[in-house]
PDB file of C-alpha atoms in Angstrom:
ATOM      1  CA  MET W 185     -28.695   9.179   3.113  1.00 44.00           C
ATOM      2  CA  ASP W 186     -30.858  12.254   2.356  1.00 55.00           C
ATOM      3  CA  LYS W 187     -27.911  14.319   1.125  1.00 73.00           C
ATOM      4  CA  SER W 188     -26.194  11.472  -0.691  1.00 88.00           C
ATOM      5  CA  LYS W 189     -25.750  11.571  -4.445  1.00 94.00           C
ATOM      6  CA  ILE W 190     -25.721   8.053  -5.886  1.00 94.00           C
ATOM      7  CA  ASP W 191     -25.771   7.805  -9.669  1.00 95.00           C
ATOM      8  CA  ASN W 192     -28.649   5.780 -11.080  1.00 96.00           C
ATOM      9  CA  SER W 193     -26.196   3.477 -12.862  1.00 97.00           C
ATOM     10  CA  ALA W 194     -24.393   2.545  -9.626  1.00 97.00           C
ATOM     11  CA  ARG W 195     -25.235  -0.892  -8.222  1.00 96.00           C
ATOM     12  CA  VAL W 196     -25.454  -1.895  -4.580  1.00 95.00           C
ATOM     13  CA  ASP W 197     -25.389  -5.682  -4.243  1.00 93.00           C
ATOM     14  CA  GLY W 198     -25.386  -6.114  -0.479  1.00 91.00           C
ATOM     15  CA  GLU W 199     -25.649  -3.722   2.466  1.00 93.00           C
ATOM     16  CA  LEU W 200     -24.594  -0.083   2.172  1.00 95.00           C
ATOM     17  CA  ILE W 201     -24.295   1.833   5.454  1.00 95.00           C
ATOM     18  CA  VAL W 202     -23.616   5.572   5.213  1.00 96.00           C
ATOM     19  CA  GLU W 203     -22.810   7.734   8.242  1.00 93.00           C
ATOM     20  CA  GLY W 204     -23.948  11.076   6.868  1.00 92.00           C
ATOM     21  CA  SER W 205     -23.735  11.699   3.127  1.00 94.00           C
ATOM     22  CA  CYS W 206     -21.767  10.258   0.220  1.00 96.00           C
ATOM     23  CA  ARG W 207     -21.249  10.584  -3.525  1.00 97.00           C
ATOM     24  CA  ILE W 208     -21.104   7.485  -5.719  1.00 98.00           C
ATOM     25  CA  GLY W 209     -20.373   7.832  -9.428  1.00 98.00           C
ATOM     26  CA  VAL W 210     -21.330   6.239 -12.722  1.00 98.00           C
ATOM     27  CA  ASN W 211     -21.236   2.426 -13.034  1.00 98.00           C
ATOM     28  CA  THR W 212     -19.719   1.888  -9.604  1.00 98.00           C
ATOM     29  CA  ILE W 213     -20.478  -1.500  -8.004  1.00 97.00           C
ATOM     30  CA  LEU W 214     -20.619  -2.185  -4.262  1.00 97.00           C
ATOM     31  CA  MET W 215     -20.813  -5.814  -3.112  1.00 94.00           C
ATOM     32  CA  GLY W 216     -21.243  -7.229   0.372  1.00 93.00           C
ATOM     33  CA  GLU W 217     -21.211  -4.982   3.427  1.00 94.00           C
ATOM     34  CA  VAL W 218     -19.837  -1.511   2.697  1.00 96.00           C
ATOM     35  CA  LYS W 219     -19.643   1.135   5.438  1.00 97.00           C
ATOM     36  CA  LEU W 220     -18.977   4.718   4.394  1.00 98.00           C
ATOM     37  CA  GLY W 221     -18.172   7.574   6.739  1.00 97.00           C
ATOM     38  CA  ASN W 222     -19.475  11.080   6.199  1.00 97.00           C
ATOM     39  CA  ASN W 223     -18.605  12.914   2.980  1.00 97.00           C
ATOM     40  CA  VAL W 224     -17.040   9.931   1.204  1.00 98.00           C
ATOM     41  CA  SER W 225     -16.665  10.276  -2.572  1.00 98.00           C
ATOM     42  CA  ILE W 226     -16.443   7.222  -4.818  1.00 98.00           C
ATOM     43  CA  ALA W 227     -15.874   8.151  -8.462  1.00 98.00           C
ATOM     44  CA  ASN W 228     -16.841   6.323 -11.652  1.00 98.00           C
ATOM     45  CA  ASN W 229     -16.404   2.624 -12.501  1.00 98.00           C
ATOM     46  CA  ALA W 230     -15.062   1.675  -9.075  1.00 99.00           C
ATOM     47  CA  VAL W 231     -15.637  -1.812  -7.662  1.00 98.00           C
ATOM     48  CA  ILE W 232     -15.906  -2.355  -3.897  1.00 97.00           C
ATOM     49  CA  TYR W 233     -15.795  -5.907  -2.509  1.00 95.00           C
ATOM     50  CA  GLY W 234     -17.057  -5.894   1.058  1.00 93.00           C
ATOM     51  CA  PRO W 235     -16.666  -6.101   3.885  1.00 95.00           C
ATOM     52  CA  VAL W 236     -15.096  -2.658   3.492  1.00 97.00           C
ATOM     53  CA  LYS W 237     -15.039   0.346   5.808  1.00 98.00           C
ATOM     54  CA  ILE W 238     -14.070   3.754   4.411  1.00 99.00           C
ATOM     55  CA  GLY W 239     -13.546   6.718   6.741  1.00 98.00           C
ATOM     56  CA  ASN W 240     -14.807  10.293   6.656  1.00 98.00           C
ATOM     57  CA  SER W 241     -13.954  12.605   3.744  1.00 98.00           C
ATOM     58  CA  THR W 242     -12.035   9.941   1.847  1.00 99.00           C
ATOM     59  CA  TYR W 243     -11.871   9.971  -1.954  1.00 99.00           C
ATOM     60  CA  ILE W 244     -11.880   6.794  -4.057  1.00 99.00           C
ATOM     61  CA  GLY W 245     -10.961   7.531  -7.688  1.00 99.00           C
ATOM     62  CA  ASP W 246     -12.122   6.266 -11.067  1.00 99.00           C
ATOM     63  CA  ASN W 247     -11.550   2.607 -11.993  1.00 99.00           C
ATOM     64  CA  THR W 248     -10.321   1.611  -8.550  1.00 99.00           C
ATOM     65  CA  VAL W 249     -10.846  -1.763  -6.874  1.00 98.00           C
ATOM     66  CA  ILE W 250     -11.190  -1.845  -3.094  1.00 98.00           C
ATOM     67  CA  GLY W 251     -11.225  -5.149  -1.189  1.00 96.00           C
ATOM     68  CA  HIS W 252     -10.041  -7.173  -4.192  1.00 95.00           C
ATOM     69  CA  PRO W 253     -10.478 -10.902  -3.446  1.00 93.00           C
ATOM     70  CA  ILE W 254      -7.389 -12.796  -2.339  1.00 91.00           C
ATOM     71  CA  ARG W 255      -6.038 -15.716  -4.373  1.00 90.00           C
ATOM     72  CA  LYS W 256      -7.721 -18.411  -2.280  1.00 88.00           C
ATOM     73  CA  ASP W 257     -11.151 -16.833  -2.671  1.00 87.00           C
ATOM     74  CA  LEU W 258     -10.702 -16.307  -6.398  1.00 87.00           C
ATOM     75  CA  LYS W 259      -9.910 -19.998  -6.819  1.00 88.00           C
ATOM     76  CA  GLU W 260     -13.036 -20.936  -4.857  1.00 86.00           C
ATOM     77  CA  PHE W 261     -15.116 -18.635  -7.051  1.00 85.00           C
ATOM     78  CA  ILE W 262     -13.714 -20.305 -10.179  1.00 87.00           C
ATOM     79  CA  LYS W 263     -14.760 -23.695  -8.773  1.00 87.00           C
ATOM     80  CA  THR W 264     -18.219 -22.788  -7.511  1.00 87.00           C
ATOM     81  CA  GLY W 265     -19.274 -19.667  -9.400  1.00 81.00           C
ATOM     82  CA  GLU W 266     -20.703 -18.381  -6.112  1.00 78.00           C
ATOM     83  CA  MET W 267     -20.383 -14.616  -5.703  1.00 75.00           C
ATOM     84  CA  ARG W 268     -20.137 -15.063  -1.932  1.00 75.00           C
ATOM     85  CA  GLU W 269     -16.604 -16.399  -2.445  1.00 74.00           C
ATOM     86  CA  LEU W 270     -15.535 -12.953  -3.676  1.00 78.00           C
ATOM     87  CA  ILE W 271     -16.582 -11.287  -0.426  1.00 78.00           C
ATOM     88  CA  ALA W 272     -15.437 -14.040   1.930  1.00 64.00           C
ATOM     89  CA  ALA W 273     -12.197 -12.482   3.192  1.00 67.00           C
ATOM     90  CA  ASP W 274     -11.676 -10.322   6.236  1.00 78.00           C
ATOM     91  CA  GLY W 275     -12.474  -6.677   5.689  1.00 86.00           C
ATOM     92  CA  CYS W 276     -10.463  -3.904   4.103  1.00 95.00           C
ATOM     93  CA  THR W 277     -10.297  -0.654   6.078  1.00 98.00           C
ATOM     94  CA  ILE W 278      -9.418   2.785   4.717  1.00 99.00           C
ATOM     95  CA  GLY W 279      -9.120   5.682   7.162  1.00 99.00           C
ATOM     96  CA  ASN W 280     -10.265   9.296   7.193  1.00 99.00           C
ATOM     97  CA  ASN W 281      -9.194  11.999   4.717  1.00 99.00           C
ATOM     98  CA  THR W 282      -7.416   9.528   2.473  1.00 99.00           C
ATOM     99  CA  ILE W 283      -7.002   9.899  -1.300  1.00 99.00           C
ATOM    100  CA  VAL W 284      -6.984   6.810  -3.523  1.00 99.00           C
ATOM    101  CA  ARG W 285      -6.383   7.993  -7.076  1.00 99.00           C
ATOM    102  CA  ALA W 286      -7.586   6.431 -10.316  1.00 99.00           C
ATOM    103  CA  GLY W 287      -6.618   2.872 -11.135  1.00 99.00           C
ATOM    104  CA  CYS W 288      -5.490   1.771  -7.675  1.00 99.00           C
ATOM    105  CA  ILE W 289      -6.163  -1.785  -6.474  1.00 99.00           C
ATOM    106  CA  ILE W 290      -6.281  -2.476  -2.737  1.00 98.00           C
ATOM    107  CA  TYR W 291      -6.799  -6.091  -1.717  1.00 97.00           C
ATOM    108  CA  ALA W 292      -8.921  -7.512   1.071  1.00 95.00           C
ATOM    109  CA  ASN W 293      -7.349  -7.868   4.517  1.00 95.00           C
ATOM    110  CA  SER W 294      -5.562  -4.521   4.184  1.00 97.00           C
ATOM    111  CA  GLN W 295      -5.559  -1.620   6.633  1.00 98.00           C
ATOM    112  CA  ILE W 296      -4.934   1.899   5.354  1.00 99.00           C
ATOM    113  CA  GLY W 297      -4.580   4.729   7.876  1.00 99.00           C
ATOM    114  CA  ASP W 298      -5.768   8.337   7.977  1.00 99.00           C
ATOM    115  CA  GLN W 299      -4.563  11.027   5.562  1.00 99.00           C
ATOM    116  CA  VAL W 300      -2.821   8.556   3.287  1.00 99.00           C
ATOM    117  CA  GLU W 301      -2.354   9.590  -0.353  1.00 99.00           C
ATOM    118  CA  PHE W 302      -1.970   7.171  -3.244  1.00 99.00           C
ATOM    119  CA  GLY W 303      -0.778   8.118  -6.718  1.00 99.00           C
ATOM    120  CA  HIS W 304      -2.320   6.454  -9.762  1.00 99.00           C
ATOM    121  CA  THR W 305      -2.373   2.679 -10.365  1.00 99.00           C
ATOM    122  CA  VAL W 306      -0.893   1.636  -7.029  1.00 99.00           C
ATOM    123  CA  LEU W 307      -1.231  -2.063  -6.109  1.00 99.00           C
ATOM    124  CA  VAL W 308      -1.571  -3.041  -2.437  1.00 99.00           C
ATOM    125  CA  ARG W 309      -1.859  -6.781  -1.812  1.00 98.00           C
ATOM    126  CA  GLU W 310      -3.480  -8.509   1.183  1.00 96.00           C
ATOM    127  CA  GLN W 311      -2.247  -8.301   4.775  1.00 96.00           C
ATOM    128  CA  THR W 312      -0.685  -4.894   4.273  1.00 98.00           C
ATOM    129  CA  LYS W 313      -0.830  -2.209   6.941  1.00 99.00           C
ATOM    130  CA  ILE W 314      -0.106   1.420   6.072  1.00 99.00           C
ATOM    131  CA  GLY W 315       0.117   4.050   8.812  1.00 99.00           C
ATOM    132  CA  ASN W 316      -1.153   7.621   8.929  1.00 99.00           C
ATOM    133  CA  ASN W 317       0.073  10.495   6.738  1.00 99.00           C
ATOM    134  CA  THR W 318       1.938   8.218   4.343  1.00 99.00           C
ATOM    135  CA  LYS W 319       2.303   8.916   0.615  1.00 99.00           C
ATOM    136  CA  VAL W 320       2.525   6.110  -1.944  1.00 99.00           C
ATOM    137  CA  GLY W 321       3.632   7.128  -5.440  1.00 99.00           C
ATOM    138  CA  THR W 322       2.230   6.176  -8.832  1.00 99.00           C
ATOM    139  CA  ASP W 323       2.794   2.598 -10.077  1.00 99.00           C
ATOM    140  CA  THR W 324       4.164   1.419  -6.739  1.00 99.00           C
ATOM    141  CA  VAL W 325       3.612  -2.254  -5.859  1.00 99.00           C
ATOM    142  CA  ILE W 326       3.303  -3.509  -2.267  1.00 99.00           C
ATOM    143  CA  GLU W 327       3.143  -7.289  -2.478  1.00 97.00           C
ATOM    144  CA  GLY W 328       1.461  -7.948   0.859  1.00 93.00           C
ATOM    145  CA  TYR W 329       2.118  -9.297   4.350  1.00 97.00           C
ATOM    146  CA  SER W 330       4.062  -6.095   4.944  1.00 98.00           C
ATOM    147  CA  THR W 331       3.934  -3.137   7.301  1.00 99.00           C
ATOM    148  CA  ILE W 332       4.428   0.464   6.194  1.00 99.00           C
ATOM    149  CA  GLY W 333       4.672   3.023   8.991  1.00 99.00           C
ATOM    150  CA  SER W 334       3.377   6.559   9.397  1.00 99.00           C
ATOM    151  CA  ASN W 335       4.776   9.642   7.649  1.00 99.00           C
ATOM    152  CA  VAL W 336       6.476   7.465   5.038  1.00 99.00           C
ATOM    153  CA  ASN W 337       7.237   8.994   1.630  1.00 99.00           C
ATOM    154  CA  ILE W 338       7.207   6.349  -1.106  1.00 99.00           C
ATOM    155  CA  GLN W 339       7.984   7.752  -4.540  1.00 99.00           C
ATOM    156  CA  SER W 340       6.774   6.408  -7.899  1.00 99.00           C
ATOM    157  CA  MET W 341       7.485   2.867  -9.180  1.00 99.00           C
ATOM    158  CA  VAL W 342       8.797   1.461  -5.902  1.00 99.00           C
ATOM    159  CA  PHE W 343       8.590  -2.321  -5.365  1.00 99.00           C
ATOM    160  CA  ILE W 344       8.043  -3.694  -1.845  1.00 99.00           C
ATOM    161  CA  PRO W 345       7.920  -7.510  -1.686  1.00 99.00           C
ATOM    162  CA  LEU W 346       6.219  -9.895   0.711  1.00 98.00           C
ATOM    163  CA  TYR W 347       7.300  -9.810   4.360  1.00 98.00           C
ATOM    164  CA  SER W 348       8.876  -6.352   4.355  1.00 99.00           C
ATOM    165  CA  THR W 349       8.866  -3.704   7.074  1.00 99.00           C
ATOM    166  CA  VAL W 350       9.161   0.023   6.431  1.00 99.00           C
ATOM    167  CA  GLU W 351       9.125   1.997   9.673  1.00 99.00           C
ATOM    168  CA  ASP W 352       7.973   5.575  10.358  1.00 99.00           C
ATOM    169  CA  ASP W 353       9.414   8.614   8.550  1.00 98.00           C
ATOM    170  CA  VAL W 354      11.216   6.593   5.873  1.00 99.00           C
ATOM    171  CA  PHE W 355      11.883   7.929   2.358  1.00 99.00           C
ATOM    172  CA  LEU W 356      11.924   5.489  -0.571  1.00 99.00           C
ATOM    173  CA  GLY W 357      13.174   7.138  -3.760  1.00 99.00           C
ATOM    174  CA  PRO W 358      11.686   6.568  -7.210  1.00 99.00           C
ATOM    175  CA  ASN W 359      12.134   3.118  -8.730  1.00 99.00           C
ATOM    176  CA  CYS W 360      13.957   1.649  -5.737  1.00 98.00           C
ATOM    177  CA  LYS W 361      13.441  -2.088  -5.261  1.00 99.00           C
ATOM    178  CA  LEU W 362      13.277  -4.149  -2.102  1.00 99.00           C
ATOM    179  CA  THR W 363      13.740  -7.901  -2.582  1.00 98.00           C
ATOM    180  CA  ASN W 364      12.915 -11.036  -0.574  1.00 98.00           C
ATOM    181  CA  ASP W 365      14.264 -14.097  -2.436  1.00 96.00           C
ATOM    182  CA  LYS W 366      17.997 -14.621  -1.904  1.00 92.00           C
ATOM    183  CA  TYR W 367      18.234 -17.487  -4.408  1.00 92.00           C
ATOM    184  CA  VAL W 368      15.877 -16.115  -7.113  1.00 90.00           C
ATOM    185  CA  ASP W 369      13.589 -19.162  -6.908  1.00 90.00           C
ATOM    186  CA  ARG W 370      16.419 -21.669  -7.582  1.00 92.00           C
ATOM    187  CA  LYS W 371      16.297 -23.384  -4.165  1.00 92.00           C
ATOM    188  CA  GLU W 372      14.097 -23.540  -1.087  1.00 90.00           C
ATOM    189  CA  TYR W 373      14.327 -20.356   0.923  1.00 90.00           C
ATOM    190  CA  GLU W 374      12.099 -18.662   3.478  1.00 93.00           C
ATOM    191  CA  LEU W 375      11.165 -15.359   1.895  1.00 96.00           C
ATOM    192  CA  LYS W 376      12.356 -12.429   3.990  1.00 97.00           C
ATOM    193  CA  GLY W 377      11.974  -8.832   2.930  1.00 98.00           C
ATOM    194  CA  PRO W 378      14.168  -6.014   4.212  1.00 99.00           C
ATOM    195  CA  VAL W 379      13.576  -3.960   7.346  1.00 99.00           C
ATOM    196  CA  ILE W 380      13.943  -0.227   6.778  1.00 99.00           C
ATOM    197  CA  LYS W 381      14.289   1.460  10.160  1.00 99.00           C
ATOM    198  CA  LYS W 382      12.901   4.850  11.182  1.00 98.00           C
ATOM    199  CA  ARG W 383      14.035   7.948   9.280  1.00 98.00           C
ATOM    200  CA  ALA W 384      16.154   5.995   6.801  1.00 98.00           C
ATOM    201  CA  SER W 385      16.320   7.267   3.214  1.00 98.00           C
ATOM    202  CA  ILE W 386      16.766   5.079   0.136  1.00 99.00           C
ATOM    203  CA  GLY W 387      17.897   6.799  -3.074  1.00 99.00           C
ATOM    204  CA  ALA W 388      16.421   6.389  -6.541  1.00 99.00           C
ATOM    205  CA  ASN W 389      17.008   3.036  -8.280  1.00 99.00           C
ATOM    206  CA  ALA W 390      18.676   1.493  -5.222  1.00 99.00           C
ATOM    207  CA  ILE W 391      18.237  -2.254  -4.653  1.00 99.00           C
ATOM    208  CA  ILE W 392      17.962  -3.694  -1.141  1.00 99.00           C
ATOM    209  CA  MET W 393      18.672  -7.425  -0.968  1.00 98.00           C
ATOM    210  CA  PRO W 394      16.591  -9.910   1.097  1.00 98.00           C
ATOM    211  CA  ASP W 395      16.639  -9.885   4.909  1.00 98.00           C
ATOM    212  CA  ILE W 396      18.766  -6.721   5.019  1.00 99.00           C
ATOM    213  CA  ILE W 397      18.349  -4.189   7.838  1.00 99.00           C
ATOM    214  CA  ILE W 398      18.828  -0.525   7.000  1.00 99.00           C
ATOM    215  CA  GLY W 399      19.569   1.216  10.288  1.00 99.00           C
ATOM    216  CA  GLU W 400      17.718   4.161  11.764  1.00 98.00           C
ATOM    217  CA  GLY W 401      18.522   7.404   9.980  1.00 97.00           C
ATOM    218  CA  ALA W 402      20.806   5.722   7.427  1.00 98.00           C
ATOM    219  CA  ILE W 403      21.036   6.919   3.825  1.00 99.00           C
ATOM    220  CA  ILE W 404      21.494   4.708   0.762  1.00 99.00           C
ATOM    221  CA  GLY W 405      22.809   6.430  -2.358  1.00 99.00           C
ATOM    222  CA  ALA W 406      21.037   6.344  -5.699  1.00 99.00           C
ATOM    223  CA  GLY W 407      21.649   3.161  -7.685  1.00 99.00           C
ATOM    224  CA  ALA W 408      23.327   1.316  -4.814  1.00 99.00           C
ATOM    225  CA  VAL W 409      22.996  -2.451  -4.341  1.00 99.00           C
ATOM    226  CA  VAL W 410      22.868  -3.195  -0.614  1.00 99.00           C
ATOM    227  CA  THR W 411      24.060  -6.688   0.333  1.00 98.00           C
ATOM    228  CA  LYS W 412      24.961  -6.102   4.005  1.00 98.00           C
ATOM    229  CA  ASN W 413      23.185  -4.614   7.011  1.00 99.00           C
ATOM    230  CA  VAL W 414      23.708  -0.858   7.242  1.00 99.00           C
ATOM    231  CA  PRO W 415      24.287   0.678  10.705  1.00 99.00           C
ATOM    232  CA  ALA W 416      22.280   3.654  11.912  1.00 98.00           C
ATOM    233  CA  ASN W 417      23.144   7.145  10.700  1.00 97.00           C
ATOM    234  CA  GLN W 418      25.617   6.071   8.026  1.00 98.00           C
ATOM    235  CA  ILE W 419      25.703   6.807   4.287  1.00 99.00           C
ATOM    236  CA  TRP W 420      26.391   3.838   2.016  1.00 99.00           C
ATOM    237  CA  MET W 421      26.913   4.027  -1.749  1.00 99.00           C
ATOM    238  CA  GLY W 422      27.970   1.932  -4.739  1.00 98.00           C
ATOM    239  CA  ILE W 423      27.736  -1.614  -6.109  1.00 98.00           C
ATOM    240  CA  PRO W 424      27.985  -3.419  -3.805  1.00 98.00           C
ATOM    241  CA  ALA W 425      27.174  -0.661  -1.347  1.00 99.00           C
ATOM    242  CA  LYS W 426      29.946   0.321   1.065  1.00 99.00           C
ATOM    243  CA  PHE W 427      30.339   2.828   3.878  1.00 99.00           C
ATOM    244  CA  PHE W 428      30.879   6.369   2.605  1.00 98.00           C
ATOM    245  CA  LYS W 429      30.585   8.567   5.676  1.00 98.00           C
ATOM    246  CA  ASP W 430      28.419   9.303   8.683  1.00 98.00           C
ATOM    247  CA  VAL W 431      25.255  11.295   8.080  1.00 97.00           C
ATOM    248  CA  PRO W 432      26.046  14.966   8.796  1.00 96.00           C
ATOM    249  CA  LYS W 433      24.190  16.265  11.820  1.00 91.00           C
ATOM    250  CA  ASP W 434      22.601  19.105   9.839  1.00 91.00           C
ATOM    251  CA  TRP W 435      21.013  16.588   7.408  1.00 91.00           C
ATOM    252  CA  ASN W 436      18.502  15.414   9.978  1.00 79.00           C
ATOM    253  CA  LYS W 437      15.415  17.561   9.453  1.00 65.00           C
ATOM    254  CA  LYS W 438      13.062  15.232  11.338  1.00 58.00           C
TER     255      LYS W 438
END
């Protein structure tokens, strides 16, 4: 703690454990148990709801919320007014050398890997796992209970609903939307998000319907609406999306 720089206006309401040194900015609030690796930087006006563990050399930007309480705990807090309800969930973990830019909200019960980069105002709901070296673009929403692999490139304004799987090395173009409710809340239906297999690429503004599997290495054209499973290494385009051609061999850079 000797080399740590904690602004006088920052508030620690719980237990802060620092492995080395850290920097904590103006008006930042840490609640519950917060463990920081060496050389962690938390900027101004951030709120951390423990239990939270943040790895070495990770940056947490201005006006971020880490470990945001889940719905159940918020409802209990409304009933009781007890602050302990806001730090009752399982912990949120953020790995080493990760960048969480200003305005991001990461819920409790989330696991973020090493060398992950978030754009601004990203929302990550509970029970989300994000692998190493993944990029998540500005204004993206990940609704929770989902798995995002390693080396994934998620562009800005992407929507990933509950119960989705995005495997390693996937590209999700800007403003593409994954969906999970086949009947748009008009009848009972078990929500099922899509499965995007390894190395698949989804073009800008494409829509992937519920419970659809996009095969390994497949490509979905910009603006397509995918209503059927797409086999591996095929290009599909259009509304509704249809087979266009096989992915050329020289298009596979991974």
